[in-house]
mmCIF file of C-alpha atoms in Angstrom:
data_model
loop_
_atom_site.group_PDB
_atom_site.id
_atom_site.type_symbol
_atom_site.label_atom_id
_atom_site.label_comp_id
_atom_site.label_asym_id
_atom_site.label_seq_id
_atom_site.Cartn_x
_atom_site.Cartn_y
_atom_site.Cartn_z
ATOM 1 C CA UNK A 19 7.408 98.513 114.939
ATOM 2 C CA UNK A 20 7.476 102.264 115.474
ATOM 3 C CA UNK A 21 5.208 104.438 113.355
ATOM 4 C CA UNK A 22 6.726 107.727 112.333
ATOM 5 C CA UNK A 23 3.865 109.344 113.880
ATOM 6 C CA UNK A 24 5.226 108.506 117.420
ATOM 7 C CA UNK A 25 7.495 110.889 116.982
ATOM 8 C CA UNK A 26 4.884 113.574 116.787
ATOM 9 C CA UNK A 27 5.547 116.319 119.553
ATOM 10 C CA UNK A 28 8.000 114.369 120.944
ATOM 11 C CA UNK A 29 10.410 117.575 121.118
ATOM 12 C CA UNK A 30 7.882 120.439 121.682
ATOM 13 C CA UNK A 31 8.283 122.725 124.965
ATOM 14 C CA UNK A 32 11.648 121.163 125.590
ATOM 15 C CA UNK A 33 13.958 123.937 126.952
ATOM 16 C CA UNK A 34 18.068 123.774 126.595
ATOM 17 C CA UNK A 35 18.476 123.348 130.664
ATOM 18 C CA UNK A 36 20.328 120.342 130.350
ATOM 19 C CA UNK A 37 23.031 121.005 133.261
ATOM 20 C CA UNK A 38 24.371 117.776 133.882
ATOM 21 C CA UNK A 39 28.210 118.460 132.566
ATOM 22 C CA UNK A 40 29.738 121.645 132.167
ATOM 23 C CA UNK A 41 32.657 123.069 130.733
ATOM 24 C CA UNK A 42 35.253 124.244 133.230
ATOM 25 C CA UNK A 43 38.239 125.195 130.638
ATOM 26 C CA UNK A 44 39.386 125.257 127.395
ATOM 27 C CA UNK A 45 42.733 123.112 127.022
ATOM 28 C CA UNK A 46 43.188 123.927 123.005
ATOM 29 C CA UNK A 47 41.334 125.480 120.425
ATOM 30 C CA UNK A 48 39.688 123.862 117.324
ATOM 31 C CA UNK A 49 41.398 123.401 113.803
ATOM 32 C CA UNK A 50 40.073 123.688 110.500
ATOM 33 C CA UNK A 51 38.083 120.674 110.203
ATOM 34 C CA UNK A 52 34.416 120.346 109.705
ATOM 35 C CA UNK A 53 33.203 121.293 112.807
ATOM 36 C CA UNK A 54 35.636 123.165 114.523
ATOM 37 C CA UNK A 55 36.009 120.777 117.905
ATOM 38 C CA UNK A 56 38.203 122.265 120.851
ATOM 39 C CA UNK A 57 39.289 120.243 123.890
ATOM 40 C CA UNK A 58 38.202 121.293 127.073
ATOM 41 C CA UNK A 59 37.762 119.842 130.805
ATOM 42 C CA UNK A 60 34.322 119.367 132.286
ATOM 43 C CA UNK A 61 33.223 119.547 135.617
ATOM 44 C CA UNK A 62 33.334 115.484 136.098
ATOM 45 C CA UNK A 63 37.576 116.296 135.361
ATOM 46 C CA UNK A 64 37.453 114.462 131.703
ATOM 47 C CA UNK A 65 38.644 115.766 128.774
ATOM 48 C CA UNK A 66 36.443 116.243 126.119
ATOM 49 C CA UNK A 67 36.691 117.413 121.947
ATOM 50 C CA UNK A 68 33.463 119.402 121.915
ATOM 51 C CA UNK A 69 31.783 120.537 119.144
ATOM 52 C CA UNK A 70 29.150 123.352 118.714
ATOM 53 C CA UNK A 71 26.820 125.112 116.374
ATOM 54 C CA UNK A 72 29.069 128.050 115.943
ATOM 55 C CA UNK A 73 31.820 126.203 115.274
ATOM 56 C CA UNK A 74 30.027 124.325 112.034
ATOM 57 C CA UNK A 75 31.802 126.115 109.347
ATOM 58 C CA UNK A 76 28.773 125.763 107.158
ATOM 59 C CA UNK A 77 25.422 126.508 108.518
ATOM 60 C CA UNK A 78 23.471 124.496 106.507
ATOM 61 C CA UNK A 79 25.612 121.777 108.418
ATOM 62 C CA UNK A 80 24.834 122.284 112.235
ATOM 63 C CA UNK A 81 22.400 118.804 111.886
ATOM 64 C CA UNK A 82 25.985 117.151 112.319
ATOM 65 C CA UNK A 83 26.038 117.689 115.948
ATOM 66 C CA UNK A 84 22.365 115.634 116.110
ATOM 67 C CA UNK A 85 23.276 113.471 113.945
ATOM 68 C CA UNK A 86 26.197 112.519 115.904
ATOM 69 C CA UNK A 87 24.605 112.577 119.083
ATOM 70 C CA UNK A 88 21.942 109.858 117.993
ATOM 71 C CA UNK A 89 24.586 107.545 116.137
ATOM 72 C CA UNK A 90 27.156 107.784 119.229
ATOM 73 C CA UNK A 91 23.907 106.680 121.621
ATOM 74 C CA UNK A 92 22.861 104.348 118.937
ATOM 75 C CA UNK A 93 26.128 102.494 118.997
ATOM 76 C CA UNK A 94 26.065 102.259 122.752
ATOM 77 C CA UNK A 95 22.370 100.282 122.153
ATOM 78 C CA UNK A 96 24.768 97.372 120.429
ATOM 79 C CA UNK A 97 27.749 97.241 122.814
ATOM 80 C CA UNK A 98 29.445 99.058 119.635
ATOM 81 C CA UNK A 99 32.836 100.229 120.072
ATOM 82 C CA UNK A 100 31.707 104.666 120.373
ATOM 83 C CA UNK A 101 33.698 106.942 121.962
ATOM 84 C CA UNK A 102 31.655 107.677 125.124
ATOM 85 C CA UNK A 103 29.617 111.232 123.819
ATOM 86 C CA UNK A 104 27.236 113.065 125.632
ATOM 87 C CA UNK A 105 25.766 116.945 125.836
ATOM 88 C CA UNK A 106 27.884 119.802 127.762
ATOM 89 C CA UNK A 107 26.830 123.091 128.663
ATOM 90 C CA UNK A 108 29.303 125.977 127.577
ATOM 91 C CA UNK A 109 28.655 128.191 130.523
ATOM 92 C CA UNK A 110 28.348 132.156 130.390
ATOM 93 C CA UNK A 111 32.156 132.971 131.155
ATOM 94 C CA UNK A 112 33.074 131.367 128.252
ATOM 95 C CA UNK A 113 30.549 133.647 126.043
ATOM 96 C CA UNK A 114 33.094 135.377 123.017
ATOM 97 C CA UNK A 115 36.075 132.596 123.570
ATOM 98 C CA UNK A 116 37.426 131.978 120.234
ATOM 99 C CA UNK A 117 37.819 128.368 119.144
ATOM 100 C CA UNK A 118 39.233 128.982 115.283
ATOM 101 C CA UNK A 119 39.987 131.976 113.678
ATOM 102 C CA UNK A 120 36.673 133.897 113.494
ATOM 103 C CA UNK A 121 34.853 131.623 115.475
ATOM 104 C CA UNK A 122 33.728 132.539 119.105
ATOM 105 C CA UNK A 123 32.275 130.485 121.505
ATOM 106 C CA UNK A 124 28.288 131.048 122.702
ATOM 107 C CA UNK A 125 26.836 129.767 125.574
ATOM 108 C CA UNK A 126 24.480 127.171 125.427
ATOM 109 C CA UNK A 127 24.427 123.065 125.053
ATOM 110 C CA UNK A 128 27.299 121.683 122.611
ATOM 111 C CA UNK A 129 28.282 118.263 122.029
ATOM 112 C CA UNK A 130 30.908 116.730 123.577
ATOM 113 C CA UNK A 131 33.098 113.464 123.013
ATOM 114 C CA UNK A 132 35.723 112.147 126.295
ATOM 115 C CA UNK A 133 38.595 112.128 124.798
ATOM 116 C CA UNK A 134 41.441 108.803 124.972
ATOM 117 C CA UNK A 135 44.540 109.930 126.054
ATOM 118 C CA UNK A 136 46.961 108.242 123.438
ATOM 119 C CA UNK A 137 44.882 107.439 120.630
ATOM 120 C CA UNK A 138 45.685 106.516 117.149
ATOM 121 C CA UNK A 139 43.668 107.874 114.388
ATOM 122 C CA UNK A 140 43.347 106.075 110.866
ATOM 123 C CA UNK A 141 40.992 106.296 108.226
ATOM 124 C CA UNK A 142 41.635 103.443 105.807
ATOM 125 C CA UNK A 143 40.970 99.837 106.484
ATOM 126 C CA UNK A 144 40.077 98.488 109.761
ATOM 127 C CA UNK A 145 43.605 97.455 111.576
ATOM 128 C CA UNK A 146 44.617 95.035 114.709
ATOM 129 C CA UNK A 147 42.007 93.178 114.486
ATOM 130 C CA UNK A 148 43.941 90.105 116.796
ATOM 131 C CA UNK A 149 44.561 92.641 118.838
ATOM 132 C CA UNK A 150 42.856 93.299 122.148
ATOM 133 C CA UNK A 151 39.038 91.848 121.509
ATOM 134 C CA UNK A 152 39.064 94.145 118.056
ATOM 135 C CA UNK A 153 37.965 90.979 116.374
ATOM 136 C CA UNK A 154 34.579 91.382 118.382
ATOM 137 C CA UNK A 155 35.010 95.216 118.327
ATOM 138 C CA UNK A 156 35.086 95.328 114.625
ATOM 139 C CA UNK A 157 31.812 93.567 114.315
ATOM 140 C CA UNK A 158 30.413 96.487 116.439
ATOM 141 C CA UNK A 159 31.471 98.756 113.698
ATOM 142 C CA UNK A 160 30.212 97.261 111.064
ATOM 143 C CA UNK A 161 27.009 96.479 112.634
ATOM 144 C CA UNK A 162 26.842 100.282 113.691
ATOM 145 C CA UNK A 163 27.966 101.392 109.856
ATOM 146 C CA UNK A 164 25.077 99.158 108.334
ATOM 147 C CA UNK A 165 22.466 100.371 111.067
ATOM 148 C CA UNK A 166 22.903 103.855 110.821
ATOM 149 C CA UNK A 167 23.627 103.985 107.196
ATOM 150 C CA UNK A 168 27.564 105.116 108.047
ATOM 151 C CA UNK A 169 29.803 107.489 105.558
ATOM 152 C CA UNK A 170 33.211 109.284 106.156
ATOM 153 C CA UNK A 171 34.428 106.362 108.156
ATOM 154 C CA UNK A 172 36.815 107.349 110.737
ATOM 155 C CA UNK A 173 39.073 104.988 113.658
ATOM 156 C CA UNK A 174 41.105 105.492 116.865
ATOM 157 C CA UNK A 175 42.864 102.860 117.994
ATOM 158 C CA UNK A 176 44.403 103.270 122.160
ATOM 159 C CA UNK A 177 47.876 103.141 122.545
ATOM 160 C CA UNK A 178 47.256 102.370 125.899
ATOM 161 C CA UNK A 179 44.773 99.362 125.916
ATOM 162 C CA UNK A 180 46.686 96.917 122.967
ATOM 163 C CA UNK A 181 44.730 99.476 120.048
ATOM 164 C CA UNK A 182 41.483 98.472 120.443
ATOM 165 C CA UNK A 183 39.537 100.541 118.350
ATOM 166 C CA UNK A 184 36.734 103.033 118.201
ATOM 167 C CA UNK A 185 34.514 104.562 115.998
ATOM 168 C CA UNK A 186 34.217 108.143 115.871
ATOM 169 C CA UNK A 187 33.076 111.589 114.330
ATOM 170 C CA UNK A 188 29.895 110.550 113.042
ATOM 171 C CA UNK A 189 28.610 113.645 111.842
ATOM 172 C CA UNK A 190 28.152 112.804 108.091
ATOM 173 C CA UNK A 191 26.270 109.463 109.078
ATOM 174 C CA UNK A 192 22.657 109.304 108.281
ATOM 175 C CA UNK A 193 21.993 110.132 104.819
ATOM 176 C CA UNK A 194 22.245 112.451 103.003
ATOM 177 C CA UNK A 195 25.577 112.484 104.362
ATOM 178 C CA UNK A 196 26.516 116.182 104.319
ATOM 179 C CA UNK A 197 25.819 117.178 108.370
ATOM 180 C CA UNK A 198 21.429 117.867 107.430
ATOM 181 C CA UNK A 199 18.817 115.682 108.180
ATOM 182 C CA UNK A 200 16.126 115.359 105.688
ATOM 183 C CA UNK A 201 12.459 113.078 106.695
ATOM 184 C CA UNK A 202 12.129 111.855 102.674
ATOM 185 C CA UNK A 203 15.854 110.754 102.256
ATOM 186 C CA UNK A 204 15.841 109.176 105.533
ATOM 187 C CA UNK A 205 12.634 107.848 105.147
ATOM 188 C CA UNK A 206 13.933 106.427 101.150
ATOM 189 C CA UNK A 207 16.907 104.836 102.928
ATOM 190 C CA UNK A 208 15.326 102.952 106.263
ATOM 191 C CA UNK A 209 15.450 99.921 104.358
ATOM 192 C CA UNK A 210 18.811 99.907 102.292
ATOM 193 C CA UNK A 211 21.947 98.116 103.212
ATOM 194 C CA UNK A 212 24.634 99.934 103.919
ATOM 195 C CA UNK A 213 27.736 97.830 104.331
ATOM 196 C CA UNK A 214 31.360 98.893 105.568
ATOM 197 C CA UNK A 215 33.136 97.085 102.664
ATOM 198 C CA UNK A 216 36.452 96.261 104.271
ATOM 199 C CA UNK A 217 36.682 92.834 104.391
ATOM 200 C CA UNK A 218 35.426 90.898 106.895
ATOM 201 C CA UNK A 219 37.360 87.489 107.640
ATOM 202 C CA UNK A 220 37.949 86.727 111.023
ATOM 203 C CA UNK A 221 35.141 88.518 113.051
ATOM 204 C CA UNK A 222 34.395 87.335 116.468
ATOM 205 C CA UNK A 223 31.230 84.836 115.041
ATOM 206 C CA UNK A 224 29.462 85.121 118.887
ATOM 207 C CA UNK A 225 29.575 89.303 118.364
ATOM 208 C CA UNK A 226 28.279 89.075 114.957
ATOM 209 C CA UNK A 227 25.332 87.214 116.405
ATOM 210 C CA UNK A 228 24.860 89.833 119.083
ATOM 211 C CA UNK A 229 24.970 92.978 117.267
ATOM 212 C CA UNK A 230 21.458 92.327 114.976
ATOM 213 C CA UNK A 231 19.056 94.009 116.351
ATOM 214 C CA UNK A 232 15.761 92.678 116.431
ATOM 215 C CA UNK A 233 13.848 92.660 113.385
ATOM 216 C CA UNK A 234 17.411 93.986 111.686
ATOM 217 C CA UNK A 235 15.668 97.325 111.152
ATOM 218 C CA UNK A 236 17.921 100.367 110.352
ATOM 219 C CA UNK A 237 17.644 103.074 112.997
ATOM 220 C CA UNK A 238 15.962 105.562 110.852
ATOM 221 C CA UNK A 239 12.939 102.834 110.585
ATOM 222 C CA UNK A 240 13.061 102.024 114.265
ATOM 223 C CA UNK A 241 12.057 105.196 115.838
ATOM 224 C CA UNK A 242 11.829 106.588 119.370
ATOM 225 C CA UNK A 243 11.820 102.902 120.897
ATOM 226 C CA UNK A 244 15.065 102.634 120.288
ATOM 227 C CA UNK A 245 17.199 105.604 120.031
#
């Protein structure tokens, strides 16, 4: 077990010269939603939705980006079914870009999501699950809901690869579910279950076996070690 005091400098002196992928050009602007995310290419010649601090439309809210960062790496811990996510760098030429109405790009480190070609996006229930392997993909997402204490579920399903599905937009998970991150909620929740209540018949049973983590701690008890 990982004591919260592990975590204790962990981020102190750490500089924003993460350069590994870079924006190269914007394909669309952002909408109205939550976060603002724009598609753009990157350097490795993937599309991405990225997301940035500017582009929260409430301040208060920027923790999203974190937040979705850690649950997106999380799920990739379990074999879950996460969009592939990662940091970008918004490069100096793109400095004053606007994304939304009133919104203009900085440069700096956003976060970015690869985006599937000819995805379908749902909200409600979990779907196709004989399709594909989605009845071992679906037991990634509930294990990932349940771990990481999961709200605002949200589901895109490729067109191109029989729907299998993946979870996405996890900016309101971790509670207190509204895009901040606060130690005493977190802290009042490491031990709660948090299950996705769509029902559950005809799961993969060898998946469901593989997605408890040891000890079936929640990430916000398991610390550092593991995310």
């Amino acid at each position: 077990m990982v004591a919260l005091t592990d975590w204790d400098g962990l981020v102190s002196g750490r500089t924003d010269s993460y350069n590994t992928l870079r924006l190269v050009a914007i394909l669309a602007p952002g909408g109205q939603s939550w976060a603002s995310p724009f598609r753009g290419i990157a350097d490795d010649d993937h599309d991405y939705f990225i997301k940035t601090l500017e582009g929260c439309r409430r301040d208060w809210a920027r923790g999203s980006l974190a937040v979705e960062y850690v649950v997106g790496q999380a799920g990739r811990l379990i074999d879950a079914p996460v969009c592939e996510n990662t940091l970008i760098r918004i490069p100096e030429e793109f400095a004053d870009y606007e994304i939304a109405p009133g919104i203009a790009l900085s440069p700096g480190i956003a976060h970015a999501s690869k985006a599937i070609e000819h995805a379908e996006e749902q909200r409600d229930n979990l779907a196709y699950r004989s399709q594909d392997r989605n009845s071992a993909r679906h037991a990634g997402v509930y294990a990932l809901y349940d771990w990481c204490y999961g709200d605002d579920p949200q589901w895109l399903y490729d067109r191109d690869q029989d729907r299998s599905i993946y979870s996405h937009d996890h900016g309101l998970y971790l509670p207190p579910h509204h895009g901040t991150l606060d130690v005493e909620i977190l802290k009042q929740c490491a031990d709660e279950p948090n299950p996705l209540p769509d029902a559950a018949d005809g799961l993969d049973p060898e998946a469901i076996a593989s997605k408890q983590p040891a000890g079936a701690q929640s990430v916000m008890a398991a610390g550092p070690a593991s995310i």
